[in-house]
Short mmCIF file of C-alpha atoms and ligand atoms in Angstrom, two decimals:
data_model
loop_
_atom_site.label_atom_id
_atom_site.label_comp_id
_atom_site.label_asym_id
_atom_site.label_seq_id
_atom_site.Cartn_x
_atom_site.Cartn_y
_atom_site.Cartn_z
CA MET A 1 -27.34 -3.61 -5.13
CA GLU A 2 -24.92 -5.34 -7.58
CA VAL A 3 -21.68 -6.19 -6.55
CA LEU A 4 -20.57 -6.34 -10.13
CA THR A 5 -22.22 -2.24 -10.13
CA LEU A 6 -20.79 -2.02 -7.88
CA PHE A 7 -17.43 -2.96 -8.47
CA LEU A 8 -18.06 -0.61 -12.08
CA ILE A 9 -18.34 2.15 -10.46
CA PHE A 10 -15.49 1.71 -7.68
CA ALA A 11 -13.47 1.27 -11.17
CA PHE A 12 -15.25 4.26 -12.40
CA GLY A 13 -13.71 6.35 -9.73
CA ILE A 14 -10.16 4.75 -9.54
CA SER A 15 -9.78 5.81 -12.71
CA PHE A 16 -10.86 9.25 -12.70
CA GLY A 17 -8.53 9.23 -9.05
CA ALA A 18 -5.46 8.52 -11.36
CA PHE A 19 -6.09 11.37 -13.42
CA VAL A 20 -6.35 13.41 -10.76
CA ASN A 21 -3.21 12.62 -10.37
CA VAL A 22 -2.33 14.17 -13.94
CA LEU A 23 -4.27 17.51 -12.96
CA ILE A 24 -2.02 17.75 -9.70
CA TYR A 25 1.41 17.35 -11.37
CA ARG A 26 0.33 18.66 -14.83
CA ILE A 27 -1.81 22.34 -13.99
CA PRO A 28 0.43 24.36 -11.80
CA ARG A 29 3.35 23.80 -14.13
CA ASN A 30 1.03 24.38 -17.29
CA LEU A 31 1.77 21.39 -19.14
CA SER A 32 -0.82 19.92 -21.21
CA ILE A 33 -3.19 17.11 -19.49
CA PHE A 34 -3.63 14.39 -22.60
CA LEU A 35 0.32 15.15 -23.96
CA PRO A 36 3.31 13.66 -23.64
CA ASN A 37 1.94 10.14 -22.26
CA SER A 38 1.87 10.01 -18.24
CA PHE A 39 5.61 9.42 -17.73
CA CYS A 40 8.24 9.21 -14.23
CA PRO A 41 8.67 12.46 -12.64
CA GLU A 42 11.92 11.83 -11.48
CA CYS A 43 13.11 9.95 -14.49
CA LYS A 44 10.82 11.20 -17.32
CA THR A 45 10.71 7.17 -18.90
CA PRO A 46 7.42 6.93 -20.49
CA LEU A 47 5.04 4.19 -17.80
CA LYS A 48 3.97 1.28 -19.84
CA TRP A 49 0.02 0.09 -19.16
CA ARG A 50 0.96 -1.87 -16.80
CA ASP A 51 2.61 1.57 -14.45
CA LYS A 52 -0.67 2.73 -15.06
CA ILE A 53 -3.56 0.27 -13.08
CA PRO A 54 -5.01 2.36 -10.35
CA LEU A 55 -4.05 1.07 -6.83
CA CYS A 56 -2.40 -2.10 -8.36
CA SER A 57 0.64 -0.74 -9.85
CA TYR A 58 1.22 1.39 -7.03
CA ILE A 59 1.26 -1.51 -4.97
CA LEU A 60 2.66 -4.14 -6.66
CA ASN A 61 5.30 -0.98 -7.54
CA HIS A 62 6.39 -0.54 -3.63
CA ALA A 63 4.87 2.89 -4.51
CA LYS A 64 8.44 3.47 -6.56
CA CYS A 65 9.53 3.41 -9.81
CA ARG A 66 9.81 0.82 -12.29
CA TYR A 67 12.66 2.05 -14.35
CA CYS A 68 14.60 3.99 -11.70
CA SER A 69 13.81 3.61 -8.16
CA ALA A 70 12.16 7.27 -7.10
CA LYS A 71 9.37 7.42 -4.16
CA ILE A 72 5.71 7.77 -5.68
CA PRO A 73 4.24 10.15 -2.72
CA PRO A 74 1.91 8.38 -1.44
CA PHE A 75 -0.68 10.83 -2.61
CA TYR A 76 -1.30 9.45 -5.97
CA LEU A 77 -2.59 6.16 -4.13
CA LEU A 78 -4.81 8.15 -2.27
CA SER A 79 -6.39 10.05 -4.52
CA GLU A 80 -7.05 7.14 -6.39
CA LEU A 81 -8.86 5.46 -3.39
CA PHE A 82 -10.46 8.75 -2.85
CA GLY A 83 -12.41 8.96 -6.20
CA GLY A 84 -13.16 4.68 -6.02
CA ILE A 85 -14.66 5.25 -2.55
CA LEU A 86 -16.43 8.88 -3.56
CA ALA A 87 -17.15 7.27 -6.74
CA VAL A 88 -19.31 4.61 -4.66
CA PHE A 89 -20.19 6.72 -1.93
CA CYS A 90 -22.59 9.51 -4.30
CA TYR A 91 -24.13 5.92 -6.44
CA VAL A 92 -25.34 4.46 -2.97
CA TYR A 93 -26.48 7.75 -1.56
CA PHE A 94 -27.83 9.63 -5.23
CA PHE A 95 -28.08 6.56 -7.03
CA ALA A 96 -27.67 6.92 -11.08
CA THR A 97 -28.47 10.48 -11.61
CA ILE A 98 -27.00 13.84 -12.60
CA SER A 99 -26.68 14.49 -9.31
CA ALA A 100 -24.55 11.85 -8.21
CA LEU A 101 -22.20 12.75 -10.78
CA THR A 102 -21.42 16.31 -10.78
CA LEU A 103 -21.49 15.74 -7.01
CA PHE A 104 -18.38 12.96 -7.91
CA PHE A 105 -16.95 15.88 -10.23
CA LEU A 106 -17.67 18.72 -7.65
CA VAL A 107 -15.83 16.73 -4.48
CA LEU A 108 -12.99 15.34 -6.91
CA LEU A 109 -12.32 18.25 -8.29
CA PHE A 110 -11.64 20.24 -4.48
CA TYR A 111 -9.95 17.42 -3.38
CA THR A 112 -7.89 18.52 -7.00
CA LEU A 113 -7.47 21.94 -5.36
CA SER A 114 -6.52 21.26 -1.35
CA VAL A 115 -3.75 18.55 -3.38
CA ILE A 116 -2.19 21.76 -5.24
CA ASP A 117 -2.47 24.35 -2.98
CA THR A 118 -0.44 22.41 -0.20
CA HIS A 119 1.94 21.71 -2.56
CA PHE A 120 2.25 25.35 -4.20
CA LEU A 121 0.32 27.39 -1.62
CA ALA A 122 -1.23 28.99 -4.76
CA ILE A 123 -4.61 27.33 -7.03
CA PRO A 124 -4.89 26.98 -10.87
CA ASP A 125 -8.35 29.60 -11.88
CA SER A 126 -9.01 27.01 -14.14
CA LEU A 127 -10.20 23.73 -12.05
CA ASN A 128 -11.34 26.47 -9.88
CA PHE A 129 -13.69 27.90 -11.79
CA LEU A 130 -14.40 24.38 -13.45
CA THR A 131 -15.00 23.30 -9.68
CA LEU A 132 -17.68 26.23 -9.42
CA ALA A 133 -19.52 24.87 -12.74
CA PHE A 134 -20.30 21.46 -11.68
CA ALA A 135 -21.42 23.07 -8.30
CA LEU A 136 -23.51 25.26 -9.50
CA THR A 137 -25.09 22.02 -11.60
CA PHE A 138 -25.91 20.17 -8.80
CA ALA A 139 -27.59 22.80 -7.16
CA PHE A 140 -29.43 22.98 -10.13
CA SER A 141 -29.90 18.62 -10.29
CA TYR A 142 -29.92 17.72 -6.45
CA TYR A 143 -32.64 21.38 -5.40
CA ASP A 144 -34.57 21.73 -7.92
CA GLU A 145 -33.28 25.31 -8.07
CA ILE A 146 -31.03 27.72 -9.72
CA LEU A 147 -31.21 31.23 -8.65
CA ILE A 148 -31.50 31.04 -4.84
CA PRO A 149 -27.71 29.01 -5.64
CA CYS A 150 -26.61 31.99 -7.51
CA ILE A 151 -27.74 34.33 -4.91
CA VAL A 152 -25.98 32.24 -1.83
CA CYS A 153 -22.95 31.38 -4.05
CA LEU A 154 -22.39 35.23 -5.16
CA SER A 155 -23.54 36.33 -1.18
CA PHE A 156 -20.67 34.14 -0.46
CA ILE A 157 -18.22 35.82 -1.96
CA GLY A 158 -19.38 39.31 -1.14
CA PHE A 159 -19.30 38.23 2.68
CA ALA A 160 -15.18 36.43 1.72
CA THR A 161 -14.22 39.50 0.01
CA LEU A 162 -15.28 41.38 2.64
CA LEU A 163 -13.62 38.78 5.65
CA ARG A 164 -10.40 39.22 3.28
CA LEU A 165 -9.90 42.86 3.44
CA PHE A 166 -10.87 42.46 7.18
CA VAL A 167 -8.38 39.82 8.52
CA SER A 168 -5.76 41.66 6.68
CA PHE A 169 -5.83 45.10 8.34
CA LEU A 170 -6.06 43.61 11.39
CA ALA A 171 -3.48 41.33 10.68
CA LYS A 172 -1.36 44.10 8.49
CA LYS A 173 -0.17 41.18 5.55
CA GLU A 174 -2.57 39.53 2.79
CA THR A 175 -4.06 37.36 3.90
CA LEU A 176 -6.84 33.69 2.33
CA GLY A 177 -5.62 33.81 -1.89
CA GLU A 178 -8.30 35.45 -4.07
CA GLY A 179 -8.56 31.58 -5.14
CA ASP A 180 -10.01 30.69 -1.98
CA LEU A 181 -13.13 33.45 -2.33
CA LEU A 182 -14.58 31.59 -5.30
CA LEU A 183 -14.25 28.53 -3.15
CA PHE A 184 -16.68 30.13 -0.41
CA GLY A 185 -18.92 30.99 -3.32
CA THR A 186 -19.00 27.05 -4.46
CA ILE A 187 -19.66 26.23 -1.28
CA GLY A 188 -22.12 28.19 -0.61
CA CYS A 189 -23.68 27.10 -4.27
CA ALA A 190 -23.22 23.09 -2.92
CA LEU A 191 -24.69 23.33 0.35
CA GLY A 192 -27.15 26.53 0.48
CA ALA A 193 -26.51 29.10 3.58
CA PHE A 194 -26.73 27.14 6.47
CA TYR A 195 -24.55 24.06 5.63
CA GLY A 196 -21.89 26.97 3.40
CA ALA A 197 -21.77 28.59 6.45
CA LEU A 198 -21.36 25.90 9.28
CA ALA A 199 -18.76 24.66 6.22
CA ILE A 200 -16.87 27.77 6.89
CA PHE A 201 -16.59 27.58 10.40
CA LEU A 202 -15.43 24.74 10.47
CA ALA A 203 -12.77 24.96 7.86
CA ALA A 204 -11.81 28.12 10.54
CA LEU A 205 -11.74 26.18 13.49
CA TYR A 206 -9.69 23.07 12.02
CA ALA A 207 -7.03 25.24 10.62
CA LEU A 208 -6.78 27.53 13.76
CA PHE A 209 -6.45 24.25 15.48
CA PHE A 210 -4.01 23.23 12.85
CA ILE A 211 -2.14 26.72 13.75
CA LEU A 212 -2.26 25.80 17.37
CA LEU A 213 -0.85 22.43 17.13
CA MET A 214 2.10 23.80 14.80
CA ARG A 215 2.62 26.43 17.47
CA VAL A 216 2.87 24.28 20.71
CA PHE A 217 5.17 20.79 18.85
CA LEU A 218 6.97 22.92 16.37
CA GLY A 219 7.36 26.04 17.54
CA ARG A 220 6.33 28.31 14.59
CA LYS A 221 5.10 31.44 15.25
CA ASN A 222 3.62 33.01 12.59
CA PRO A 223 3.33 29.48 10.03
CA ILE A 224 1.73 30.29 5.89
CA ILE A 225 -0.97 27.38 5.14
CA PRO A 226 -2.78 26.36 2.97
CA PHE A 227 -6.74 27.12 3.31
CA VAL A 228 -8.39 24.63 0.42
CA PRO A 229 -7.64 21.95 2.77
CA PHE A 230 -9.69 23.05 5.59
CA LEU A 231 -12.27 24.64 3.03
CA PHE A 232 -12.44 20.65 1.73
CA LEU A 233 -12.50 19.57 5.19
CA GLY A 234 -14.93 21.71 6.24
CA PHE A 235 -17.07 21.12 2.98
CA LEU A 236 -17.10 17.14 3.70
CA SER A 237 -18.12 17.35 7.10
CA ALA A 238 -21.10 20.00 6.82
CA PHE A 239 -21.99 17.73 3.74
CA VAL A 240 -22.32 14.81 5.84
CA TRP A 241 -24.11 16.75 8.20
CA GLN A 242 -26.77 17.54 5.79
CA ILE A 243 -27.75 14.56 4.13
CA VAL A 244 -27.34 12.10 7.69
ZN1 LIG B 1 11.70 7.09 -12.37
#
């Protein structure tokens, strides 16, 4: 495998990783994702090309805005790096196929939803449906089958809805957001019934462990936590489990 090819694929990945940062900032604020040109969220100064080079600008500017010195959150760098590593991973495992491309966008969008949920405790429907669309396309290209992924997807959404009603009844408050229900379907569709169920089980386990840590170390009795990042971690764990 040529080093130049891997470098180009890494560059492709970090470019989309940088675009993810645009989505994370603009979509929850109902701003257009294309106009105006990128600007500093603090001082609103439009950014020049040298402020927008993925990975390099963040490092060379020491994680600060060049105009007002406002600190740039670490997830900006993380998104770009994640995009690059993910693109290389998809290419190495699935070569130049539709499966590799759709998996790349599916995982990158799932990551985007995780960061948005962490910041806003809600996820936008537009990105959520787009993630499901990529999961369906991935399932179709990878498993060469569309009916079963669709059935698993709908079953998982149905199961999540029942679970939501049951847990909300027990806890006497709303649990699981509506966006989470669709993500259950996305997971089932992309991973199939067994690994999809494993992903959701692991997600619940990670979330419980996190709540336990918050109780023990921060004394928080009933913390409100975003669930999408845990679904994302569960999805990644089950996916790696599936292909290794
Ligand atoms: Zn600034």
